[in-house]
GROMACS .gro file of C-alpha atoms in nm:
model
  409
    1UNK     CA    1   0.371   0.729   3.133
    2UNK     CA    2   0.377   0.647   2.759
    3UNK     CA    3   0.064   0.732   2.557
    4UNK     CA    4  -0.124   0.437   2.417
    5UNK     CA    5  -0.103   0.573   2.058
    6UNK     CA    6   0.277   0.606   2.083
    7UNK     CA    7   0.318   0.264   2.240
    8UNK     CA    8   0.098   0.110   1.968
    9UNK     CA    9   0.302   0.277   1.695
   10UNK     CA   10   0.631   0.152   1.841
   11UNK     CA   11   0.483  -0.193   1.889
   12UNK     CA   12   0.396  -0.203   1.522
   13UNK     CA   13   0.747  -0.088   1.430
   14UNK     CA   14   0.912  -0.354   1.656
   15UNK     CA   15   0.697  -0.636   1.512
   16UNK     CA   16   0.765  -0.515   1.158
   17UNK     CA   17   1.138  -0.511   1.236
   18UNK     CA   18   1.120  -0.860   1.373
   19UNK     CA   19   0.923  -0.974   1.072
   20UNK     CA   20   1.187  -0.832   0.831
   21UNK     CA   21   1.473  -0.992   1.033
   22UNK     CA   22   1.313  -1.335   1.039
   23UNK     CA   23   1.214  -1.312   0.673
   24UNK     CA   24   1.578  -1.237   0.580
   25UNK     CA   25   1.690  -1.543   0.774
   26UNK     CA   26   1.418  -1.768   0.611
   27UNK     CA   27   1.462  -1.636   0.255
   28UNK     CA   28   1.839  -1.639   0.290
   29UNK     CA   29   1.856  -2.001   0.395
   30UNK     CA   30   1.595  -2.095   0.131
   31UNK     CA   31   1.797  -1.932  -0.147
   32UNK     CA   32   2.120  -2.086  -0.019
   33UNK     CA   33   1.990  -2.442  -0.009
   34UNK     CA   34   1.817  -2.412  -0.348
   35UNK     CA   35   2.142  -2.287  -0.504
   36UNK     CA   36   2.337  -2.562  -0.318
   37UNK     CA   37   2.101  -2.834  -0.426
   38UNK     CA   38   2.107  -2.726  -0.789
   39UNK     CA   39   2.483  -2.687  -0.800
   40UNK     CA   40   2.580  -3.023  -0.648
   41UNK     CA   41   2.845  -3.211  -0.843
   42UNK     CA   42   2.787  -3.577  -0.903
   43UNK     CA   43   3.121  -3.705  -1.028
   44UNK     CA   44   3.394  -3.883  -0.840
   45UNK     CA   45   3.377  -4.095  -0.524
   46UNK     CA   46   3.063  -3.972  -0.349
   47UNK     CA   47   3.060  -4.257  -0.095
   48UNK     CA   48   2.687  -4.308  -0.117
   49UNK     CA   49   2.597  -3.939  -0.140
   50UNK     CA   50   2.384  -3.795  -0.415
   51UNK     CA   51   2.621  -3.503  -0.473
   52UNK     CA   52   2.876  -3.274  -0.311
   53UNK     CA   53   3.007  -2.920  -0.327
   54UNK     CA   54   3.317  -2.738  -0.210
   55UNK     CA   55   3.255  -2.376  -0.097
   56UNK     CA   56   3.471  -2.102   0.045
   57UNK     CA   57   3.345  -1.831   0.284
   58UNK     CA   58   3.475  -1.630   0.575
   59UNK     CA   59   3.833  -1.744   0.525
   60UNK     CA   60   3.749  -2.114   0.544
   61UNK     CA   61   3.654  -2.405   0.315
   62UNK     CA   62   3.332  -2.610   0.345
   63UNK     CA   63   3.279  -2.957   0.206
   64UNK     CA   64   2.901  -3.022   0.178
   65UNK     CA   65   2.744  -3.355   0.082
   66UNK     CA   66   2.377  -3.431   0.025
   67UNK     CA   67   2.230  -3.775   0.075
   68UNK     CA   68   1.913  -3.832  -0.126
   69UNK     CA   69   1.750  -4.042   0.143
   70UNK     CA   70   1.988  -4.050   0.440
   71UNK     CA   71   2.348  -4.138   0.537
   72UNK     CA   72   2.430  -4.486   0.658
   73UNK     CA   73   2.445  -4.369   1.018
   74UNK     CA   74   2.263  -4.085   1.189
   75UNK     CA   75   2.501  -3.804   1.289
   76UNK     CA   76   2.508  -3.697   1.650
   77UNK     CA   77   2.442  -3.333   1.572
   78UNK     CA   78   2.166  -3.250   1.317
   79UNK     CA   79   2.055  -2.898   1.243
   80UNK     CA   80   1.693  -2.848   1.152
   81UNK     CA   81   1.604  -2.546   0.944
   82UNK     CA   82   1.245  -2.461   1.054
   83UNK     CA   83   1.238  -2.176   1.297
   84UNK     CA   84   1.324  -1.923   1.028
   85UNK     CA   85   0.998  -2.011   0.859
   86UNK     CA   86   0.789  -2.037   1.171
   87UNK     CA   87   0.913  -1.707   1.322
   88UNK     CA   88   0.857  -1.523   0.994
   89UNK     CA   89   0.490  -1.641   0.976
   90UNK     CA   90   0.424  -1.574   1.343
   91UNK     CA   91   0.569  -1.221   1.335
   92UNK     CA   92   0.379  -1.161   1.005
   93UNK     CA   93   0.052  -1.278   1.163
   94UNK     CA   94   0.111  -1.046   1.460
   95UNK     CA   95   0.175  -0.752   1.222
   96UNK     CA   96  -0.144  -0.837   1.028
   97UNK     CA   97  -0.340  -0.825   1.355
   98UNK     CA   98  -0.185  -0.492   1.461
   99UNK     CA   99  -0.221  -0.310   1.133
  100UNK     CA  100  -0.519  -0.470   0.957
  101UNK     CA  101  -0.732  -0.604   1.238
  102UNK     CA  102  -0.681  -0.342   1.512
  103UNK     CA  103  -0.670  -0.071   1.246
  104UNK     CA  104  -0.933  -0.240   1.030
  105UNK     CA  105  -1.172   0.050   0.984
  106UNK     CA  106  -0.894   0.246   0.815
  107UNK     CA  107  -0.690  -0.022   0.638
  108UNK     CA  108  -0.898  -0.339   0.605
  109UNK     CA  109  -1.259  -0.269   0.512
  110UNK     CA  110  -1.359  -0.076   0.203
  111UNK     CA  111  -1.725   0.023   0.259
  112UNK     CA  112  -1.754   0.115  -0.107
  113UNK     CA  113  -1.698  -0.252  -0.200
  114UNK     CA  114  -1.875  -0.454   0.064
  115UNK     CA  115  -2.109  -0.372   0.349
  116UNK     CA  116  -1.920  -0.557   0.623
  117UNK     CA  117  -1.861  -0.495   0.990
  118UNK     CA  118  -1.506  -0.494   1.113
  119UNK     CA  119  -1.553  -0.833   1.279
  120UNK     CA  120  -1.682  -0.988   0.964
  121UNK     CA  121  -1.381  -0.858   0.773
  122UNK     CA  122  -1.145  -1.002   1.041
  123UNK     CA  123  -1.318  -1.340   1.023
  124UNK     CA  124  -1.287  -1.341   0.637
  125UNK     CA  125  -0.919  -1.242   0.677
  126UNK     CA  126  -0.842  -1.527   0.918
  127UNK     CA  127  -1.057  -1.797   0.750
  128UNK     CA  128  -0.919  -1.731   0.402
  129UNK     CA  129  -0.562  -1.807   0.511
  130UNK     CA  130  -0.673  -2.145   0.655
  131UNK     CA  131  -0.897  -2.236   0.362
  132UNK     CA  132  -0.626  -2.143   0.116
  133UNK     CA  133  -0.380  -2.391   0.270
  134UNK     CA  134  -0.641  -2.668   0.277
  135UNK     CA  135  -0.733  -2.625  -0.088
  136UNK     CA  136  -0.364  -2.614  -0.191
  137UNK     CA  137  -0.281  -2.919   0.016
  138UNK     CA  138  -0.561  -3.121  -0.137
  139UNK     CA  139  -0.438  -3.034  -0.484
  140UNK     CA  140  -0.080  -3.135  -0.405
  141UNK     CA  141  -0.196  -3.473  -0.263
  142UNK     CA  142  -0.416  -3.547  -0.559
  143UNK     CA  143  -0.298  -3.700  -0.887
  144UNK     CA  144  -0.190  -3.356  -0.994
  145UNK     CA  145   0.110  -3.404  -0.766
  146UNK     CA  146   0.257  -3.622  -1.040
  147UNK     CA  147   0.246  -3.335  -1.283
  148UNK     CA  148   0.445  -3.046  -1.125
  149UNK     CA  149   0.396  -2.803  -1.413
  150UNK     CA  150   0.019  -2.846  -1.429
  151UNK     CA  151   0.010  -2.812  -1.047
  152UNK     CA  152   0.204  -2.488  -1.060
  153UNK     CA  153  -0.038  -2.347  -1.325
  154UNK     CA  154  -0.332  -2.439  -1.106
  155UNK     CA  155  -0.165  -2.278  -0.807
  156UNK     CA  156  -0.115  -1.961  -1.005
  157UNK     CA  157  -0.485  -1.968  -1.099
  158UNK     CA  158  -0.577  -2.008  -0.734
  159UNK     CA  159  -0.364  -1.707  -0.639
  160UNK     CA  160  -0.525  -1.497  -0.916
  161UNK     CA  161  -0.873  -1.587  -0.797
  162UNK     CA  162  -0.781  -1.507  -0.436
  163UNK     CA  163  -0.642  -1.166  -0.538
  164UNK     CA  164  -0.961  -1.085  -0.724
  165UNK     CA  165  -1.177  -1.207  -0.435
  166UNK     CA  166  -0.985  -1.007  -0.174
  167UNK     CA  167  -1.018  -0.697  -0.394
  168UNK     CA  168  -1.403  -0.729  -0.387
  169UNK     CA  169  -1.402  -0.689  -0.012
  170UNK     CA  170  -1.081  -0.525   0.123
  171UNK     CA  171  -0.899  -0.208   0.045
  172UNK     CA  172  -0.634  -0.238  -0.226
  173UNK     CA  173  -0.362  -0.218   0.045
  174UNK     CA  174  -0.525  -0.502   0.245
  175UNK     CA  175  -0.579  -0.706  -0.073
  176UNK     CA  176  -0.204  -0.701  -0.154
  177UNK     CA  177  -0.101  -0.779   0.205
  178UNK     CA  178  -0.356  -1.064   0.243
  179UNK     CA  179  -0.246  -1.221  -0.086
  180UNK     CA  180   0.107  -1.210   0.046
  181UNK     CA  181  -0.008  -1.364   0.378
  182UNK     CA  182  -0.212  -1.626   0.190
  183UNK     CA  183   0.101  -1.725   0.001
  184UNK     CA  184   0.331  -1.716   0.302
  185UNK     CA  185   0.082  -1.932   0.491
  186UNK     CA  186   0.107  -2.195   0.222
  187UNK     CA  187   0.487  -2.175   0.237
  188UNK     CA  188   0.515  -2.211   0.612
  189UNK     CA  189   0.247  -2.472   0.626
  190UNK     CA  190   0.454  -2.670   0.372
  191UNK     CA  191   0.739  -2.661   0.616
  192UNK     CA  192   0.529  -2.741   0.923
  193UNK     CA  193   0.290  -3.001   0.794
  194UNK     CA  194   0.486  -3.169   0.514
  195UNK     CA  195   0.858  -3.108   0.496
  196UNK     CA  196   0.945  -3.138   0.864
  197UNK     CA  197   0.717  -3.441   0.941
  198UNK     CA  198   0.854  -3.627   0.640
  199UNK     CA  199   1.212  -3.556   0.753
  200UNK     CA  200   1.121  -3.684   1.100
  201UNK     CA  201   0.992  -4.012   0.951
  202UNK     CA  202   1.321  -4.055   0.768
  203UNK     CA  203   1.523  -3.989   1.089
  204UNK     CA  204   1.297  -4.230   1.289
  205UNK     CA  205   1.348  -4.503   1.025
  206UNK     CA  206   1.726  -4.455   1.044
  207UNK     CA  207   1.732  -4.474   1.419
  208UNK     CA  208   1.520  -4.792   1.404
  209UNK     CA  209   1.754  -4.954   1.151
  210UNK     CA  210   1.496  -4.936   0.873
  211UNK     CA  211   1.567  -4.821   0.514
  212UNK     CA  212   1.378  -4.489   0.471
  213UNK     CA  213   1.134  -4.461   0.182
  214UNK     CA  214   1.257  -4.216  -0.085
  215UNK     CA  215   0.903  -4.098  -0.145
  216UNK     CA  216   0.916  -3.866   0.157
  217UNK     CA  217   1.207  -3.678   0.008
  218UNK     CA  218   1.028  -3.644  -0.325
  219UNK     CA  219   0.712  -3.498  -0.156
  220UNK     CA  220   0.918  -3.256   0.042
  221UNK     CA  221   1.111  -3.158  -0.270
  222UNK     CA  222   0.788  -3.065  -0.455
  223UNK     CA  223   0.673  -2.838  -0.170
  224UNK     CA  224   1.021  -2.684  -0.139
  225UNK     CA  225   1.014  -2.604  -0.510
  226UNK     CA  226   0.682  -2.427  -0.475
  227UNK     CA  227   0.823  -2.219  -0.190
  228UNK     CA  228   1.124  -2.126  -0.399
  229UNK     CA  229   0.906  -1.979  -0.680
  230UNK     CA  230   0.672  -1.798  -0.437
  231UNK     CA  231   0.937  -1.620  -0.234
  232UNK     CA  232   0.998  -1.312  -0.456
  233UNK     CA  233   0.628  -1.227  -0.507
  234UNK     CA  234   0.574  -1.248  -0.131
  235UNK     CA  235   0.849  -0.993  -0.074
  236UNK     CA  236   0.684  -0.759  -0.336
  237UNK     CA  237   0.353  -0.793  -0.161
  238UNK     CA  238   0.513  -0.718   0.172
  239UNK     CA  239   0.655  -0.396   0.040
  240UNK     CA  240   0.351  -0.298  -0.169
  241UNK     CA  241   0.176  -0.108   0.110
  242UNK     CA  242   0.438   0.168   0.073
  243UNK     CA  243   0.343   0.225  -0.293
  244UNK     CA  244  -0.005   0.332  -0.383
  245UNK     CA  245   0.070   0.280  -0.757
  246UNK     CA  246   0.090  -0.092  -0.672
  247UNK     CA  247  -0.212  -0.132  -0.438
  248UNK     CA  248  -0.452   0.161  -0.502
  249UNK     CA  249  -0.522   0.144  -0.868
  250UNK     CA  250  -0.810  -0.014  -1.061
  251UNK     CA  251  -0.617  -0.318  -1.177
  252UNK     CA  252  -0.423  -0.390  -0.854
  253UNK     CA  253  -0.519  -0.758  -0.849
  254UNK     CA  254  -0.391  -0.802  -1.205
  255UNK     CA  255  -0.064  -0.629  -1.102
  256UNK     CA  256  -0.035  -0.884  -0.820
  257UNK     CA  257  -0.090  -1.166  -1.066
  258UNK     CA  258   0.184  -1.036  -1.297
  259UNK     CA  259   0.421  -1.016  -0.999
  260UNK     CA  260   0.380  -1.386  -0.947
  261UNK     CA  261   0.480  -1.441  -1.312
  262UNK     CA  262   0.782  -1.219  -1.258
  263UNK     CA  263   0.879  -1.433  -0.960
  264UNK     CA  264   0.881  -1.739  -1.186
  265UNK     CA  265   1.091  -1.577  -1.465
  266UNK     CA  266   1.350  -1.442  -1.219
  267UNK     CA  267   1.381  -1.764  -1.021
  268UNK     CA  268   1.400  -1.965  -1.343
  269UNK     CA  269   1.710  -1.773  -1.447
  270UNK     CA  270   1.889  -1.829  -1.119
  271UNK     CA  271   1.774  -2.190  -1.080
  272UNK     CA  272   1.904  -2.270  -1.429
  273UNK     CA  273   2.232  -2.090  -1.369
  274UNK     CA  274   2.295  -2.262  -1.035
  275UNK     CA  275   2.198  -2.597  -1.189
  276UNK     CA  276   2.456  -2.539  -1.468
  277UNK     CA  277   2.187  -2.563  -1.734
  278UNK     CA  278   2.276  -2.231  -1.889
  279UNK     CA  279   2.204  -1.862  -1.838
  280UNK     CA  280   1.868  -1.790  -1.994
  281UNK     CA  281   1.886  -1.417  -2.051
  282UNK     CA  282   1.548  -1.415  -2.223
  283UNK     CA  283   1.389  -1.449  -1.881
  284UNK     CA  284   1.505  -1.094  -1.799
  285UNK     CA  285   1.343  -0.965  -2.119
  286UNK     CA  286   1.015  -1.130  -2.016
  287UNK     CA  287   1.051  -0.986  -1.668
  288UNK     CA  288   1.108  -0.635  -1.806
  289UNK     CA  289   0.801  -0.667  -2.030
  290UNK     CA  290   0.588  -0.777  -1.735
  291UNK     CA  291   0.720  -0.488  -1.525
  292UNK     CA  292   0.642  -0.236  -1.804
  293UNK     CA  293   0.294  -0.380  -1.822
  294UNK     CA  294   0.257  -0.336  -1.445
  295UNK     CA  295   0.366   0.030  -1.474
  296UNK     CA  296   0.109   0.081  -1.751
  297UNK     CA  297  -0.173  -0.078  -1.549
  298UNK     CA  298  -0.086   0.143  -1.251
  299UNK     CA  299  -0.188   0.453  -1.449
  300UNK     CA  300  -0.549   0.349  -1.417
  301UNK     CA  301  -0.753   0.562  -1.177
  302UNK     CA  302  -0.803   0.473  -0.809
  303UNK     CA  303  -1.099   0.267  -0.695
  304UNK     CA  304  -1.260   0.483  -0.428
  305UNK     CA  305  -1.586   0.617  -0.288
  306UNK     CA  306  -1.689   0.936  -0.472
  307UNK     CA  307  -1.627   1.247  -0.273
  308UNK     CA  308  -1.990   1.344  -0.247
  309UNK     CA  309  -2.067   0.997  -0.097
  310UNK     CA  310  -1.776   1.032   0.150
  311UNK     CA  311  -1.912   1.374   0.260
  312UNK     CA  312  -2.252   1.221   0.325
  313UNK     CA  313  -2.128   0.911   0.496
  314UNK     CA  314  -2.165   0.881   0.869
  315UNK     CA  315  -1.845   0.893   1.075
  316UNK     CA  316  -1.761   0.524   1.167
  317UNK     CA  317  -1.821   0.444   1.529
  318UNK     CA  318  -1.452   0.397   1.602
  319UNK     CA  319  -1.384   0.750   1.485
  320UNK     CA  320  -1.680   0.919   1.643
  321UNK     CA  321  -1.497   1.015   1.960
  322UNK     CA  322  -1.247   1.213   1.756
  323UNK     CA  323  -1.513   1.389   1.554
  324UNK     CA  324  -1.688   1.493   1.879
  325UNK     CA  325  -1.375   1.596   2.071
  326UNK     CA  326  -1.300   1.955   2.149
  327UNK     CA  327  -1.083   2.118   1.879
  328UNK     CA  328  -1.196   1.892   1.591
  329UNK     CA  329  -1.319   2.186   1.382
  330UNK     CA  330  -0.981   2.364   1.420
  331UNK     CA  331  -0.792   2.041   1.331
  332UNK     CA  332  -1.018   1.988   1.030
  333UNK     CA  333  -0.929   2.334   0.906
  334UNK     CA  334  -0.556   2.267   0.968
  335UNK     CA  335  -0.563   1.933   0.784
  336UNK     CA  336  -0.760   2.072   0.494
  337UNK     CA  337  -0.517   2.361   0.461
  338UNK     CA  338  -0.187   2.173   0.517
  339UNK     CA  339  -0.249   1.812   0.409
  340UNK     CA  340  -0.541   1.773   0.170
  341UNK     CA  341  -0.362   1.914  -0.130
  342UNK     CA  342  -0.172   1.580  -0.141
  343UNK     CA  343  -0.413   1.354   0.040
  344UNK     CA  344  -0.690   1.404  -0.213
  345UNK     CA  345  -0.861   1.201  -0.484
  346UNK     CA  346  -0.720   1.455  -0.729
  347UNK     CA  347  -0.404   1.599  -0.569
  348UNK     CA  348  -0.322   1.949  -0.676
  349UNK     CA  349   0.021   1.974  -0.521
  350UNK     CA  350   0.290   1.987  -0.790
  351UNK     CA  351   0.444   1.651  -0.858
  352UNK     CA  352   0.197   1.447  -0.652
  353UNK     CA  353  -0.021   1.226  -0.875
  354UNK     CA  354  -0.157   0.982  -0.612
  355UNK     CA  355  -0.248   1.041  -0.251
  356UNK     CA  356   0.037   0.906  -0.034
  357UNK     CA  357  -0.052   0.558   0.081
  358UNK     CA  358  -0.403   0.620  -0.064
  359UNK     CA  359  -0.499   0.808   0.255
  360UNK     CA  360  -0.763   1.069   0.178
  361UNK     CA  361  -0.813   1.369   0.406
  362UNK     CA  362  -1.083   1.564   0.230
  363UNK     CA  363  -1.380   1.534   0.463
  364UNK     CA  364  -1.435   1.550   0.841
  365UNK     CA  365  -1.524   1.180   0.840
  366UNK     CA  366  -1.193   1.088   0.677
  367UNK     CA  367  -0.997   1.314   0.912
  368UNK     CA  368  -1.162   1.162   1.220
  369UNK     CA  369  -1.100   0.811   1.090
  370UNK     CA  370  -0.728   0.890   1.039
  371UNK     CA  371  -0.695   1.054   1.379
  372UNK     CA  372  -0.416   0.840   1.515
  373UNK     CA  373  -0.211   0.867   1.195
  374UNK     CA  374  -0.251   1.247   1.184
  375UNK     CA  375  -0.145   1.266   1.551
  376UNK     CA  376   0.162   1.042   1.510
  377UNK     CA  377   0.274   1.196   1.182
  378UNK     CA  378   0.197   1.568   1.244
  379UNK     CA  379   0.160   1.601   1.619
  380UNK     CA  380   0.385   1.363   1.814
  381UNK     CA  381   0.640   1.389   1.525
  382UNK     CA  382   0.713   1.622   1.238
  383UNK     CA  383   0.713   1.352   0.970
  384UNK     CA  384   0.422   1.523   0.786
  385UNK     CA  385   0.403   1.735   0.585
  386UNK     CA  386   0.737   1.610   0.445
  387UNK     CA  387   1.004   1.882   0.484
  388UNK     CA  388   0.714   2.091   0.618
  389UNK     CA  389   0.647   2.193   0.254
  390UNK     CA  390   0.299   2.332   0.341
  391UNK     CA  391   0.446   2.532   0.638
  392UNK     CA  392   0.249   2.375   0.925
  393UNK     CA  393   0.302   2.600   1.230
  394UNK     CA  394   0.408   2.480   1.579
  395UNK     CA  395   0.076   2.616   1.707
  396UNK     CA  396  -0.112   2.398   1.458
  397UNK     CA  397   0.081   2.086   1.563
  398UNK     CA  398   0.005   2.170   1.926
  399UNK     CA  399  -0.366   2.197   1.835
  400UNK     CA  400  -0.355   1.848   1.683
  401UNK     CA  401  -0.195   1.709   2.002
  402UNK     CA  402  -0.458   1.879   2.225
  403UNK     CA  403  -0.744   1.749   2.013
  404UNK     CA  404  -0.613   1.389   2.003
  405UNK     CA  405  -0.548   1.383   2.378
  406UNK     CA  406  -0.893   1.531   2.446
  407UNK     CA  407  -1.057   1.253   2.236
  408UNK     CA  408  -0.847   0.985   2.412
  409UNK     CA  409  -0.959   1.113   2.746
   0.00000   0.00000   0.00000
């Protein structure tokens, strides 16, 4: 019979794999259609179309035409691009629940920032995604919708405020991930609540013999443009949990804000190039400056609970069983001897400047809280220490396994 910890680890891996696959499908189709839309040619006999493009791929030629409102007659076969977005959001939501809700005491709540229970943190996590979409949607439907640039600036301000707010409650890692989820929720909700319903209205009008209103296409175009500029920052935020220099420094929320600006400069270059408006190389210079600024900001110290406070803190209820299990004292000695030289607030292992993934293993409380990660990384597998640089012995790994299984009962 598989152990629960191993099954949970593989479940997280499987959902993460699914999330990456569906994200590739969504982002790939999004990038393709943006490039296609911007590159449409509008000369010659278009036969009522807004533009056309000839493309070659896979040994064949494709002739693509775009109708601004709709063609004269509805085609028998119509492909809807929606499930790429929906499946990406659903798999991402599942991954959020697995990592940051089920593992909330380790990854979600930062007790040094806010005195919250795990359930309160989960409620804030879920509610913020919903409220974010509602605020954004109201802004888009207001008079600001007529001024796309002003609306984009306001959206950027909203994202900055959310990043700062998340950072007052959650761990840096959770802040980055939630800001990505917040943005991805807006993007998928745009598809589900705005773009797809508007397209269905156009199709229904065509089928009924009515002339579709062009306003629905314009509304969908505005939301699609927002999605285009938000895509690259979302990918960065997805990857950020692997890099403590991004999420575990004092100015992590400012780093996230600058990443959104980088997304704008990079997409502006490609959008202009695909739209045959020129190749604005200055955007790469701005991107490089922003990235250098991010690297500089990452040199600020971690935000963390002082070690003396961590030593005095009570072991969280979820970790108490591991602290009370037989063999915990031996495992504590093993971890302190083999792991804490890197997993420390001030690492003293040569070449390590930040604790990997901002996981600290300096006190019994911290070791008990990270029990499952220690078991998976150093007991069930030999992933840690990397290349066994601290020479963890087989007997020590066996002791970790015995301790974890004793705690699990």
